[in-house]
Amino acid sequence: MAKKSSEQPTQTLDKNGQEIKSVGFQRFGFDCEVSLDALRSLYLRSHYVVSVSESQVQELDAKEEEGRGYLTQGPNAYQSKSIFHPDTQSISYTTLSRFAPVKLLPPSSRKRVLVTGGAGFVGSHLVDRLMLLGHEVTVLDNFFTGSKTTVSHWVGHPNFELVRHDVVEPFMIECDQIYHLACPASPPHYQFNAVKTIKTSFIGTLNMLGLAKRTKARFLISSTSEVYGDPEVHPQPEDYWGHVNPIGPRACYDEGKRVAETLTYGFHHQDGVDVRVARIFNTYGPRMNPHDGRVVSNFIVQALRGEDMTVYGDGTQTRSFQYIHDLIDGLIALMNSDESRPVNIGNGDEFTIGEFAELVREIVEKVQEEDGIKPARRVQIVYKPIPTDDPQKRRPDTTRAKNSLGWQPRWSVRMGLEEMVRYYKAKMSEGSM
């Protein structure tokens, strides 16, 4: 049952009740539209690996020997045929797979794109989109928080290259666009080594800006809503300077991103580097690390496991959540636009954390019911003390994105959450989470 619902999700509707069949758009002379089904075939599946018993392995091998035709039927055509053995909790990997179809672009339209942090949550979705669009993509990642599995379905493709490299060290390559996403983004990860986080934000950005200057590439840095700190202005427009504790536990990330923005505009004004600054607000979606301490992944994993859901504080603090596909639309639009000022990319729909926990619980129960699963008990919501410097309010003013980029979020929080619940549920059922 779970497999069927993962492969055939319920109808996906946007905020206006219209069915979403594709993501992206044609804007600023750059076409970033791809079929939603094509994207989903890369991440929303319980058939990430084939789960079989030992007795079925020979039968599977025999089928594959019948010829490549076995691999070219339906969505399964583009999946790894790795085998998961539930009885021994082991996995047998294979290189036998077919890449998803990518657009065949003329050389004049094909861009050479470097994505730092491309094996991370946001980076891997950006890589999927750019690859399906037919561009040449090089991913740079040191795998501190990223994982090869997020982009492994492209390894070996002639348009794709994966390089294990830390952006703190210089890197040389020819490229037309640089998406600089490399930096741990969740509190447990960026607080694990505060000095390393600051070095990544400053020296890593310095190295990538130097590369952009040498190659005359356009440079986009993924900044963050954390540059506003615990804001005294609500919602936060781009011209708000922020309210940040420079020596608090979150400062390594907050101040790291602030100085990275300063450095970016230094290269822009002094050396004429073509720069873009995206201030990303809370984003969620498939491939989020389930153990990164973020509220969405925490709630979903706890609810799916039947554990009580933990809310830090009294639940009245607010957040706004955007789905990953909306963010990728915004990043690509910003990169290809003429807007060089900072741009907030986020969803203006605001929830208290308490309300959000109840919504997640409701959607998990809905998915479990559709898949014929009856939990032993209803998950409860429990409250614990709030962490230091945790912002009370966080919501973007996205007027600039709407006016300059013609961009605004399409995915409702409910639809995005259902897709993410199905993703985590599929990962649990196949034994990989």
PDB file of C-alpha atoms in Angstrom, residues 30-31 53 57 104 110 113 148 184 194 202 210 212 214 219 243 245 273 327 343 367 370 382 408 412 423 432:
ATOM      1  CA  PHE A  30      15.810  31.390 -19.043  1.00  0.00           C
ATOM      2  CA  ASP A  31      13.431  28.427 -19.158  1.00  0.00           C
ATOM      3  CA  SER A  53      14.134 -11.651  -0.236  1.00  0.00           C
ATOM      4  CA  VAL A  57      17.397 -12.229  -6.338  1.00  0.00           C
ATOM      5  CA  LEU A 104      19.030  18.615 -25.473  1.00  0.00           C
ATOM      6  CA  ARG A 110      23.785  25.426 -22.316  1.00  0.00           C
ATOM      7  CA  VAL A 113      26.945  25.846 -13.600  1.00  0.00           C
ATOM      8  CA  LYS A 148      26.314  11.463  -2.119  1.00  0.00           C
ATOM      9  CA  PRO A 184      25.881  23.987   7.342  1.00  0.00           C
ATOM     10  CA  ALA A 194      31.602  27.372  15.235  1.00  0.00           C
ATOM     11  CA  PHE A 202      33.981  33.993   4.980  1.00  0.00           C
ATOM     12  CA  GLY A 210      37.555  35.149  -6.588  1.00  0.00           C
ATOM     13  CA  ALA A 212      33.594  34.432 -10.248  1.00  0.00           C
ATOM     14  CA  ARG A 214      38.423  35.365 -12.799  1.00  0.00           C
ATOM     15  CA  PHE A 219      27.563  34.699  -8.574  1.00  0.00           C
ATOM     16  CA  HIS A 243      18.911  42.538  15.544  1.00  0.00           C
ATOM     17  CA  ASN A 245      23.631  38.872  19.099  1.00  0.00           C
ATOM     18  CA  VAL A 273      31.483  41.009 -10.097  1.00  0.00           C
ATOM     19  CA  LEU A 327      12.665  28.140  -3.277  1.00  0.00           C
ATOM     20  CA  VAL A 343      15.947  39.452  -2.108  1.00  0.00           C
ATOM     21  CA  VAL A 367      -1.293   9.419   5.171  1.00  0.00           C
ATOM     22  CA  GLU A 370      -4.761   6.082   3.398  1.00  0.00           C
ATOM     23  CA  VAL A 382       4.873  17.990  24.586  1.00  0.00           C
ATOM     24  CA  GLN A 408       5.650  34.125  -5.259  1.00  0.00           C
ATOM     25  CA  SER A 412       0.497  25.393   0.243  1.00  0.00           C
ATOM     26  CA  TYR A 423       9.076  10.735   1.376  1.00  0.00           C
ATOM     27  CA  SER A 432      17.348   3.609   4.830  1.00  0.00           C
TER      28      SER A 432
END
